[in-house]
Coordinates of N, CA and C in Angstrom, one line a residue:
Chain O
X1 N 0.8 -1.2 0.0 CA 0.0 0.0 0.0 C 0.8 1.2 0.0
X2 N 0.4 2.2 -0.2 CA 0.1 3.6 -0.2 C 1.4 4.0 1.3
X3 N 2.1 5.0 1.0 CA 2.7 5.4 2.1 C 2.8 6.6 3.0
X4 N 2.6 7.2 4.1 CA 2.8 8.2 4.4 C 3.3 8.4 5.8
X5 N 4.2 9.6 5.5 CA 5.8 9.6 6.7 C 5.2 10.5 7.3
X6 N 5.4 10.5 8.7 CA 4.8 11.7 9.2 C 6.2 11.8 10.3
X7 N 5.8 13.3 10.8 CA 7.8 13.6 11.4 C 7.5 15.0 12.4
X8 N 7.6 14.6 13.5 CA 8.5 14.0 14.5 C 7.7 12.9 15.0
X9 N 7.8 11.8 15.4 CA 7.3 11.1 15.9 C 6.7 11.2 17.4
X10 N 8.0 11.9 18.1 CA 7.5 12.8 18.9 C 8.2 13.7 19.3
X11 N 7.8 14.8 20.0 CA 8.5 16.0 20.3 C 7.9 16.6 22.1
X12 N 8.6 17.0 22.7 CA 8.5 18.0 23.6 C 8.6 19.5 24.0
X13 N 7.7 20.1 24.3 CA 7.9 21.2 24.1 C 7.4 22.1 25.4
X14 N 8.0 23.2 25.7 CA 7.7 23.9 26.5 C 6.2 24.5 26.4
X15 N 5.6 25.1 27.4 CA 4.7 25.9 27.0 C 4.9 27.2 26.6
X16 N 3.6 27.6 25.5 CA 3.9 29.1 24.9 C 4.8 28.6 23.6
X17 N 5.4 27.5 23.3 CA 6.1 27.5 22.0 C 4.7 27.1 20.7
X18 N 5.8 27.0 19.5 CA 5.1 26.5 19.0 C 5.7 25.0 18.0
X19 N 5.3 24.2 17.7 CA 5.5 22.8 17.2 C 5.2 22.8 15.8
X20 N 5.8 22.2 15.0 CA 5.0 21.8 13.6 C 5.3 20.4 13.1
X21 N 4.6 19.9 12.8 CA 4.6 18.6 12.6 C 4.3 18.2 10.8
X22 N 5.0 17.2 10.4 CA 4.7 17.7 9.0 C 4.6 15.5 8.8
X23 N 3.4 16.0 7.6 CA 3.2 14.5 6.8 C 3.4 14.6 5.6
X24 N 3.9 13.8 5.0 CA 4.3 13.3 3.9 C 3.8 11.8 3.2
X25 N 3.3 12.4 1.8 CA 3.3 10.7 1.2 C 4.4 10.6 0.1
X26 N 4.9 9.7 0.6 CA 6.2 9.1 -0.2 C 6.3 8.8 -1.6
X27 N 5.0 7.8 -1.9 CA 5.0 7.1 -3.3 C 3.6 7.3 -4.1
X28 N 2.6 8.2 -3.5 CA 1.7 8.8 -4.2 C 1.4 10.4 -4.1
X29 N 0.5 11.1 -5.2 CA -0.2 12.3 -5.0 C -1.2 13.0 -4.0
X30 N -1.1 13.5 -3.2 CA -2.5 13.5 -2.0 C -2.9 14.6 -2.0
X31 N -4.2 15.1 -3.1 CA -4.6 16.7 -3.0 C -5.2 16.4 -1.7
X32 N -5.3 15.4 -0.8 CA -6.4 15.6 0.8 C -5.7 15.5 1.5
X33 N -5.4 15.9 2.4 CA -5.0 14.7 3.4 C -5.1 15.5 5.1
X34 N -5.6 14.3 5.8 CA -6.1 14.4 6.9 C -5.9 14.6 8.5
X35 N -6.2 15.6 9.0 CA -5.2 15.7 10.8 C -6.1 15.1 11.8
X36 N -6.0 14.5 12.2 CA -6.4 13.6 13.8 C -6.0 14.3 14.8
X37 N -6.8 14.2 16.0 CA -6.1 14.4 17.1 C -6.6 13.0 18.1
X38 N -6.1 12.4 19.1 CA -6.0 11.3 19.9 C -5.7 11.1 21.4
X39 N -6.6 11.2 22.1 CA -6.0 11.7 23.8 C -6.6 10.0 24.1
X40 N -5.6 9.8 25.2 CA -5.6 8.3 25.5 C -6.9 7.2 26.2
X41 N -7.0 6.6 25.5 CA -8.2 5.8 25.2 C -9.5 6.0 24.4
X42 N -9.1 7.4 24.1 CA -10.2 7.1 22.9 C -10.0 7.8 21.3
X43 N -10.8 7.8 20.9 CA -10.9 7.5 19.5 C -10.0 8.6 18.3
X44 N -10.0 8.4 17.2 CA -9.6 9.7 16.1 C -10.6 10.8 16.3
X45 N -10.4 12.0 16.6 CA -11.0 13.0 16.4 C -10.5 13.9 15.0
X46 N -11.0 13.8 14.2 CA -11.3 14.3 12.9 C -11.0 16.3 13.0
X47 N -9.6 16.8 13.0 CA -9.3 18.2 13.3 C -9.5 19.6 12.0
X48 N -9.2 18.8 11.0 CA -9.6 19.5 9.9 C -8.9 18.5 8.6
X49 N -9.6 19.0 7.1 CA -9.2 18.3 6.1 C -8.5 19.4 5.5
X50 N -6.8 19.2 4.9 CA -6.0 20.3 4.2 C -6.2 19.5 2.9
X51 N -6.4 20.9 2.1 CA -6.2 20.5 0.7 C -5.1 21.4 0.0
X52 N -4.3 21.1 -0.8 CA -3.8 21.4 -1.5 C -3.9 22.2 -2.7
X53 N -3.1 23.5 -2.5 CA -3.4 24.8 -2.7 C -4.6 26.0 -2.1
X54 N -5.3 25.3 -1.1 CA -6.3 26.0 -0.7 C -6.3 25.8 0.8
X55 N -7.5 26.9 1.6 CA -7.5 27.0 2.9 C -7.9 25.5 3.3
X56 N -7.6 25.5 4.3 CA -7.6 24.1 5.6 C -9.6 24.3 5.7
X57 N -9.9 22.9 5.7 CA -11.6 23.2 6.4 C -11.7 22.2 8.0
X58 N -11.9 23.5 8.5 CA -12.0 23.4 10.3 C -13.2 22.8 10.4
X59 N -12.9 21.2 11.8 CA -14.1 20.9 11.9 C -14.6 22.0 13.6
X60 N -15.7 21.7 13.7 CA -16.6 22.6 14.3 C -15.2 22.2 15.9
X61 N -15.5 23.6 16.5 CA -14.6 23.5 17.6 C -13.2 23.8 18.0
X62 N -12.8 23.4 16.5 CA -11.1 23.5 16.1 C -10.7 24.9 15.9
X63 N -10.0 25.4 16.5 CA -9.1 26.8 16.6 C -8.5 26.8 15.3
X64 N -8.9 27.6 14.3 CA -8.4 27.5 12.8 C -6.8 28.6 13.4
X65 N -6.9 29.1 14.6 CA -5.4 30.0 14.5 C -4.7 29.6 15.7
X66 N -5.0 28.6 16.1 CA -4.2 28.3 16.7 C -3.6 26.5 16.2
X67 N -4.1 25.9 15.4 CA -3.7 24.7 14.9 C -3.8 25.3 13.1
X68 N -2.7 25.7 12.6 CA -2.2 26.2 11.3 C -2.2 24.9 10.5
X69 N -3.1 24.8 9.2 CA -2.5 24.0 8.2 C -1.9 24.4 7.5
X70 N -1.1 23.7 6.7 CA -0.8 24.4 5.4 C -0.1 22.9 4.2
X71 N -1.1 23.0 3.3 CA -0.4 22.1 2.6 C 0.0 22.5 0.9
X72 N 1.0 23.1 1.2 CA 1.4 23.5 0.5 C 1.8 22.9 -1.2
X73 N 2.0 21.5 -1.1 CA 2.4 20.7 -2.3 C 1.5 19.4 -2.3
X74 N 1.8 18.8 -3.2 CA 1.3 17.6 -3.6 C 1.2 16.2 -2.4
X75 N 2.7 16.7 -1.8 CA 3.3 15.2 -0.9 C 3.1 15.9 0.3
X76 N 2.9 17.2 0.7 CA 3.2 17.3 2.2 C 2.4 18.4 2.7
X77 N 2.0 18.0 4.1 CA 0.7 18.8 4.5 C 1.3 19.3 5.9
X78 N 1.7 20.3 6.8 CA 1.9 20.5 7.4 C 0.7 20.8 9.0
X79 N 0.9 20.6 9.7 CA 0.5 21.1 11.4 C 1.5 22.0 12.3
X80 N 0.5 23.0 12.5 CA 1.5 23.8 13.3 C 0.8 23.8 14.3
X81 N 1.1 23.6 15.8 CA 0.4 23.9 16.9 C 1.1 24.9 17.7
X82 N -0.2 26.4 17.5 CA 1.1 27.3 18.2 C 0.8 27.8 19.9
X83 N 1.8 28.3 20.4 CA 1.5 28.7 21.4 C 0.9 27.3 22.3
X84 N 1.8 26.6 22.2 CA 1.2 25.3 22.8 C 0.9 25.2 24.4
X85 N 0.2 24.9 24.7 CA 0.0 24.5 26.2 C -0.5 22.7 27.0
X86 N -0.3 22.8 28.1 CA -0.8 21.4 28.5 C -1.5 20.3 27.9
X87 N -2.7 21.2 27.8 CA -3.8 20.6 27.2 C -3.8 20.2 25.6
X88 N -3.1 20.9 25.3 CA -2.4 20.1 23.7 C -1.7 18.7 23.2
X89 N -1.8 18.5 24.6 CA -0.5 17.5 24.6 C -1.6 16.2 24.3
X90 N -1.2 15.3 23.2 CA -2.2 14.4 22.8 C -1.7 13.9 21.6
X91 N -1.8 12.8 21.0 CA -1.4 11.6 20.1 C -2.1 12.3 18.3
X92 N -1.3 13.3 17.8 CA -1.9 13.5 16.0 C -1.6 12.6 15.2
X93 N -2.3 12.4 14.3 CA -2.1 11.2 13.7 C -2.7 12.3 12.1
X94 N -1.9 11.9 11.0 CA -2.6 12.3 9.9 C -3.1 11.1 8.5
X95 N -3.5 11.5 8.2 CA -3.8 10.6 6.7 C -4.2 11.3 5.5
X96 N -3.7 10.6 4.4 CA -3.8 11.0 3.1 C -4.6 9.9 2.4
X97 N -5.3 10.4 1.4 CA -6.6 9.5 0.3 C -5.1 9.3 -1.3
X98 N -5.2 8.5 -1.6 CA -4.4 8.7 -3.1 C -5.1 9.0 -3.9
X99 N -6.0 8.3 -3.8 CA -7.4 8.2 -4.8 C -8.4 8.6 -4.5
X100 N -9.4 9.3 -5.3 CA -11.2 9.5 -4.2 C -11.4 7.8 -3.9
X101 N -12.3 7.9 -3.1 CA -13.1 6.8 -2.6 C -12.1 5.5 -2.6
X102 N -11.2 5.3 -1.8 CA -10.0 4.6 -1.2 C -9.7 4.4 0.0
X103 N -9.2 3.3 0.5 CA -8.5 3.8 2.0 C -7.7 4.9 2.1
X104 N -7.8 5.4 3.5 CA -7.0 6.3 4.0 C -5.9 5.5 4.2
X105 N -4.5 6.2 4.2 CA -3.1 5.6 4.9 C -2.9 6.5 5.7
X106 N -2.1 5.5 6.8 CA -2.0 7.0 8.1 C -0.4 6.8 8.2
X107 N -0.5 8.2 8.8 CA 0.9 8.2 9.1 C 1.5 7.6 10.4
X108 N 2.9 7.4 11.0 CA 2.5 6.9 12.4 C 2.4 7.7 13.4
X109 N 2.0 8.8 13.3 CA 1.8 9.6 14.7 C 2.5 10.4 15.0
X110 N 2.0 11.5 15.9 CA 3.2 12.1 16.7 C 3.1 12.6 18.2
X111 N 3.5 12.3 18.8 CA 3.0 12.2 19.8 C 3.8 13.6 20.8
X112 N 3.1 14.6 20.7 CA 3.0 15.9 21.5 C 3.2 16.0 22.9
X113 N 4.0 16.5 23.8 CA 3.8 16.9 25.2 C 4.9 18.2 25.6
X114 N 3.4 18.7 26.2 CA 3.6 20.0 26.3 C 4.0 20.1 27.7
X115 N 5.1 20.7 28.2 CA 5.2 21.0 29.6 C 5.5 22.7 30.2
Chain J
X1 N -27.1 15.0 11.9 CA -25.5 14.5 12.6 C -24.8 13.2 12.3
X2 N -23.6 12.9 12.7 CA -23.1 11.9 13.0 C -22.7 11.1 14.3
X3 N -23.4 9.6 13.8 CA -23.3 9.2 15.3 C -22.7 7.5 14.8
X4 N -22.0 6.9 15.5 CA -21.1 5.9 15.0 C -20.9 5.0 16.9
X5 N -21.6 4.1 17.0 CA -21.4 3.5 18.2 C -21.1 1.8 17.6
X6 N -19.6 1.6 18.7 CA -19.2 0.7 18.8 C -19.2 -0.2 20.3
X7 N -19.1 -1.0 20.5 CA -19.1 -1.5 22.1 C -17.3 -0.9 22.8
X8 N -17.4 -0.5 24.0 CA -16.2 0.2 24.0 C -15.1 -1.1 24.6
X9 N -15.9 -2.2 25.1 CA -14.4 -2.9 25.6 C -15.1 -4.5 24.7
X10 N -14.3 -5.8 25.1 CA -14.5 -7.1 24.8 C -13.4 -8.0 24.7
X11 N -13.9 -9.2 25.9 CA -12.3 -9.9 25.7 C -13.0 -11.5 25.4
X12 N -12.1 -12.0 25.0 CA -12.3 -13.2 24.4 C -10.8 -14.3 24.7
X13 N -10.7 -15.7 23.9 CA -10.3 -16.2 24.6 C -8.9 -16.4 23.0
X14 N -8.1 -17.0 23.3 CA -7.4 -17.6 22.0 C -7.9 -18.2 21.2
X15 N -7.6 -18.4 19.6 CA -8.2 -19.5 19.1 C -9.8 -19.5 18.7
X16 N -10.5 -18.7 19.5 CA -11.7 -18.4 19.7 C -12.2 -17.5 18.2
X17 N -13.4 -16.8 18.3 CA -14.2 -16.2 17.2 C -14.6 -15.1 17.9
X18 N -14.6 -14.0 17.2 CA -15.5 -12.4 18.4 C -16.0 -11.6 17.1
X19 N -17.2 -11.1 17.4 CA -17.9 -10.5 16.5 C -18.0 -9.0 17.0
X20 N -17.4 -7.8 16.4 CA -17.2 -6.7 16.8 C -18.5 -5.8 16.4
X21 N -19.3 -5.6 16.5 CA -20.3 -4.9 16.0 C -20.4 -3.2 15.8
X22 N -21.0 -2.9 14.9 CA -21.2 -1.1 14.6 C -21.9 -0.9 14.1
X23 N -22.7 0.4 14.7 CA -23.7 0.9 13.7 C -23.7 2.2 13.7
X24 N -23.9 3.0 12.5 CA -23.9 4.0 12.1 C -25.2 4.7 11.4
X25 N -25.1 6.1 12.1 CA -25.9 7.0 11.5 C -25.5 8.2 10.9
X26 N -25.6 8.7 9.8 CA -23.9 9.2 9.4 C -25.0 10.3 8.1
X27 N -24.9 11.3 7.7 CA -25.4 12.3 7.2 C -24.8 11.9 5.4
X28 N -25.5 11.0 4.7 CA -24.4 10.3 3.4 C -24.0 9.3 4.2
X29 N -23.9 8.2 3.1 CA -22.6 7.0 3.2 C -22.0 6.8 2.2
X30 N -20.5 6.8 1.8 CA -19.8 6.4 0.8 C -18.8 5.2 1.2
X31 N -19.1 4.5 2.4 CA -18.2 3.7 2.7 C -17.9 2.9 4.2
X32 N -17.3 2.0 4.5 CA -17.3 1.8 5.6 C -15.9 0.8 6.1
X33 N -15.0 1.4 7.0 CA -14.1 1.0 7.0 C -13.8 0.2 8.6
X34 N -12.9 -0.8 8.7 CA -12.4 -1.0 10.0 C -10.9 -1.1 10.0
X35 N -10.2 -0.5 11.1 CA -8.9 -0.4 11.3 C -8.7 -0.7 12.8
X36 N -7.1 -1.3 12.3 CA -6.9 -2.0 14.1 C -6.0 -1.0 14.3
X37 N -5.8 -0.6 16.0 CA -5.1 0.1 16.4 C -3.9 -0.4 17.6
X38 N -2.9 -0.5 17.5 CA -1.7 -0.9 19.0 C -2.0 0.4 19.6
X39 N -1.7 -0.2 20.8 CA -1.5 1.2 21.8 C -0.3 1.9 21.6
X40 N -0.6 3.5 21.5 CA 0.7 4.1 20.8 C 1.1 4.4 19.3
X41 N 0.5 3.4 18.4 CA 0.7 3.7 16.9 C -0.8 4.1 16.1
X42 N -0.3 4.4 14.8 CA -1.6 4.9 14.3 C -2.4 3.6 13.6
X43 N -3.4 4.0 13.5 CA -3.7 3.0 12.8 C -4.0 2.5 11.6
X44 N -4.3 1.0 11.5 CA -3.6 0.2 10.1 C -4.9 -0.4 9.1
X45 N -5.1 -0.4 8.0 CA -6.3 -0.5 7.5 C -6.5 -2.1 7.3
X46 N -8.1 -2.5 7.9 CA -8.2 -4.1 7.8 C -9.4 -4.6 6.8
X47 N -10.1 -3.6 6.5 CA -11.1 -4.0 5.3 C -12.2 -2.7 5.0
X48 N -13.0 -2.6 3.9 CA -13.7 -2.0 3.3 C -15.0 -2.2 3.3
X49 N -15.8 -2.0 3.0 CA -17.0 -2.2 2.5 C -18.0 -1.7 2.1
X50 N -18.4 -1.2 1.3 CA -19.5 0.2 0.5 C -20.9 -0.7 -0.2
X51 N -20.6 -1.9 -0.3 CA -21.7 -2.9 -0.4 C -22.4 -3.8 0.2
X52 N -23.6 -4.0 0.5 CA -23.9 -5.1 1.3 C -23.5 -6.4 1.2
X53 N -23.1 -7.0 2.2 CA -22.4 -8.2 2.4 C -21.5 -8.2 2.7
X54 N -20.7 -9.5 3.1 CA -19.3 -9.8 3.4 C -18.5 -10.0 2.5
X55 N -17.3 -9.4 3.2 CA -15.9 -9.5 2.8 C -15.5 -10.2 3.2
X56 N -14.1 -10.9 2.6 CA -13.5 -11.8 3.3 C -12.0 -11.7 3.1
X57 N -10.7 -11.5 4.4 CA -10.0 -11.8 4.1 C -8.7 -12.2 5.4
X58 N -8.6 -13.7 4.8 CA -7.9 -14.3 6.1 C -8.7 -14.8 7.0
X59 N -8.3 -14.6 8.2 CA -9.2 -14.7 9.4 C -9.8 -13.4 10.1
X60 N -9.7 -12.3 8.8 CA -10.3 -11.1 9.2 C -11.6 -11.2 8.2
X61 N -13.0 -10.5 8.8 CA -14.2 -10.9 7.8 C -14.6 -9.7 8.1
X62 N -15.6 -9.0 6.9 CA -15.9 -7.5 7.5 C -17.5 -7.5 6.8
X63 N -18.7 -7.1 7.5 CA -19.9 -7.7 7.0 C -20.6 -6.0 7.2
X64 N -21.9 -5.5 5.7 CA -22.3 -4.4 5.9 C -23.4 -4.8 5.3
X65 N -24.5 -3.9 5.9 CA -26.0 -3.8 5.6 C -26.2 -2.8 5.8
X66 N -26.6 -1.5 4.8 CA -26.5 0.0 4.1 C -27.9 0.2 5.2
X67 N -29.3 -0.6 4.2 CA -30.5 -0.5 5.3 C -30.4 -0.4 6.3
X68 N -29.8 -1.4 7.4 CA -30.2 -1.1 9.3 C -28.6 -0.5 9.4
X69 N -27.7 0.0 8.9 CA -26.5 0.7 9.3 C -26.2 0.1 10.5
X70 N -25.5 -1.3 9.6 CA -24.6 -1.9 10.6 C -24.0 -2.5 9.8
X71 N -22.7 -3.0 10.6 CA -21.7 -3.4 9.9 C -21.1 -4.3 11.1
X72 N -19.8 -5.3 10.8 CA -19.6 -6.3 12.1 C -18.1 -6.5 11.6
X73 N -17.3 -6.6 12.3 CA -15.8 -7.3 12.1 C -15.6 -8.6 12.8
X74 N -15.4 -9.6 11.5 CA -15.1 -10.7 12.5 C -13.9 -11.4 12.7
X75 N -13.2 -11.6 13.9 CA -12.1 -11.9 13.6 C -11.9 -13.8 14.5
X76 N -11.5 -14.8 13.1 CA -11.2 -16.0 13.3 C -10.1 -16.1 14.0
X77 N -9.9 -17.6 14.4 CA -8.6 -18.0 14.9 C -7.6 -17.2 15.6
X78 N -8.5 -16.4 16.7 CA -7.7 -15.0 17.6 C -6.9 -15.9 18.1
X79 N -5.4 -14.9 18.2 CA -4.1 -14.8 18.5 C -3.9 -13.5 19.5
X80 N -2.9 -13.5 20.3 CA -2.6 -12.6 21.5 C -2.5 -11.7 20.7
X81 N -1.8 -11.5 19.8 CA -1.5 -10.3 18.6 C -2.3 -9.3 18.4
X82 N -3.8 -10.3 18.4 CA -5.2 -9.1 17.8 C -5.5 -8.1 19.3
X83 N -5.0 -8.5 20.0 CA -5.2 -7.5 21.7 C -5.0 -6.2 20.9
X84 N -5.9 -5.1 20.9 CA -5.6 -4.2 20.2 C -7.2 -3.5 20.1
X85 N -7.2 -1.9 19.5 CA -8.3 -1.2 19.9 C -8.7 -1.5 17.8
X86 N -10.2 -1.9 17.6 CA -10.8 -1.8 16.5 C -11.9 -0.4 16.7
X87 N -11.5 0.0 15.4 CA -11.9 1.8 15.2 C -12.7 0.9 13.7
X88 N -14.4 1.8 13.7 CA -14.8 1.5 13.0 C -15.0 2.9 12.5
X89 N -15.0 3.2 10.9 CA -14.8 4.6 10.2 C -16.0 4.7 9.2
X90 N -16.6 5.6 9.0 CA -17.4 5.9 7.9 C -16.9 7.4 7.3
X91 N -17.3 6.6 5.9 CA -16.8 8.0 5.0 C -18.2 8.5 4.5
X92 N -18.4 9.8 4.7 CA -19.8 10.3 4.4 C -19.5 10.8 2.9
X93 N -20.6 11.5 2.6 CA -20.8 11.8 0.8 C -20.6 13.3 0.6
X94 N -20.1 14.1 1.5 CA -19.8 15.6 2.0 C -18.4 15.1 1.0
X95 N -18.0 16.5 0.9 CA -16.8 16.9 0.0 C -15.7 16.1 0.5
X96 N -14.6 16.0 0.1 CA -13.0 16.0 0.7 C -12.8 14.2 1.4
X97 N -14.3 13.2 0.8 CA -14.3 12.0 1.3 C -13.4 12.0 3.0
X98 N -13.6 12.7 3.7 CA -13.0 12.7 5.2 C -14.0 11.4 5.6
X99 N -13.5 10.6 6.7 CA -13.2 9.1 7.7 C -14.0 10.0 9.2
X100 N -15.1 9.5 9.6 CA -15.2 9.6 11.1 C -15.1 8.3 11.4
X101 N -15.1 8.8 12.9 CA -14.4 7.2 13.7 C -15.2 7.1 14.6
X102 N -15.6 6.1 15.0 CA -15.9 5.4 15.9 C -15.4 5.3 17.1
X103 N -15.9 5.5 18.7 CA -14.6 5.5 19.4 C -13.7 4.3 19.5
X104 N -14.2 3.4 19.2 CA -13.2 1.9 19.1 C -13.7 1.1 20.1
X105 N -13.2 -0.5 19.8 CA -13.5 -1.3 20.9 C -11.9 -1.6 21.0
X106 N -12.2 -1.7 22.5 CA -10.7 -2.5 23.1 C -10.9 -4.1 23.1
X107 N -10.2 -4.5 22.1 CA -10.3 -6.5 22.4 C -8.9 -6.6 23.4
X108 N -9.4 -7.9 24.4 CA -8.4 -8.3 25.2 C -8.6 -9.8 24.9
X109 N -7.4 -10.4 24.1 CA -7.0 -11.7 24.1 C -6.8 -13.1 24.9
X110 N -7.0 -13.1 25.5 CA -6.6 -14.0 26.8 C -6.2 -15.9 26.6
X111 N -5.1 -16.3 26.9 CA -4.8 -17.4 26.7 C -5.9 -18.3 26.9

């Protein structure tokens, strides 16, 4: 299948900074691709969908200025979480479609904490 | 709205059979996915289904009925291995084909 790198795996960060986390698909085109957020034991929370060349679409709830997308190219979709604090701290996971109507591939994660 | 309920825990034994159930109410359907998750990693895609009926592959089976919005994972000849959270996903008919999730079931394997 289908690949996608996602980087840092994990990172630590103070509070008040800011983090960016960046996905990548390696061996296909991904005009979509997808940000997760994951706090422990439960499920994918669905943070917004970046498309390529155009604004990020925020799901209901999601701070469009304080969680920055930007996907700038074909292969790579970036997360910026700024001004981070405690409560940020939680398991993103992203995914990219190759194709419409396909599995998602996920990347492996990145796992945030903010101190 | 979207509403997607799965049972949140279930253990079972080795060797044994467990039928994971889901059902969804979902604004559009274009699909219906199940993925296993390790604790700590993202998760990994285990079957599809946009049609009614079963799939089959391995000792993983993945079964969908569009009418009563349910769908079932079933997994044969369980191994300690499958100990792991199953996330069931639906893709609605809204733009950008985006995946909601399920909050998952925890399976516990037990010798």
């Amino acid at each position: 299948g289908a690949v996608v790198s996602q980087h840092p795996s994990w990172v630590i960060c103070k509070s008040g900074t800011s983090v960016k986390i960046e996905c990548r698909s390696l061996d296909f085109q991904a005009t979509t691709m997808f940000w997760y957020r994951q706090f422990p034991k439960q499920s994918l929370m669905l943070m917004a969908t970046s498309n390529e060349g155009s604004k990020a679409t925020y799901e209901q709830g999601v701070e469009k200025d304080k969680f920055l997308i930007n996907h700038a190219s074909l292969t790579l979709s970036t997360l910026t979480v700024t001004s981070a604090h405690p409560e940020d701290s939680s398991f993103y996971i992203c995914s990219a479609l190759d194709r419409p109507n396909t599995e998602a591939f996920f990347g492996q994660g990145t796992r945030l904490t903010v101190v | 709205g979207q509403n997607i309920d799965q049972p949140t825990e279930m253990t079972a034994t080795e060797g044994a059979i467990v039928q994971i159930n889901c059902t969804y109410q979902t604004s559009g359907f274009n699909g219906l996915f199940w993925y296993q998750q390790h604790a700590g990693e993202a998760p990994t895609f285990l079957s599809y289904n946009v049609l009614d009926g079963l799939e089959e592959k391995g000792r993983f089976s993945s079964f969908l009925s569009r009418s009563k919005g349910y769908s079932y994972l079933l997994l044969k000849e369980l191994q300690m291995k499958d100990s792991a959270s199953y996330l069931c996903a639906v893709r609605g008919t809204g733009g950008y084909n985006k995946l909601i999730f399920g909050a998952g079931t925890r399976l516990a394997v037990h010798p």
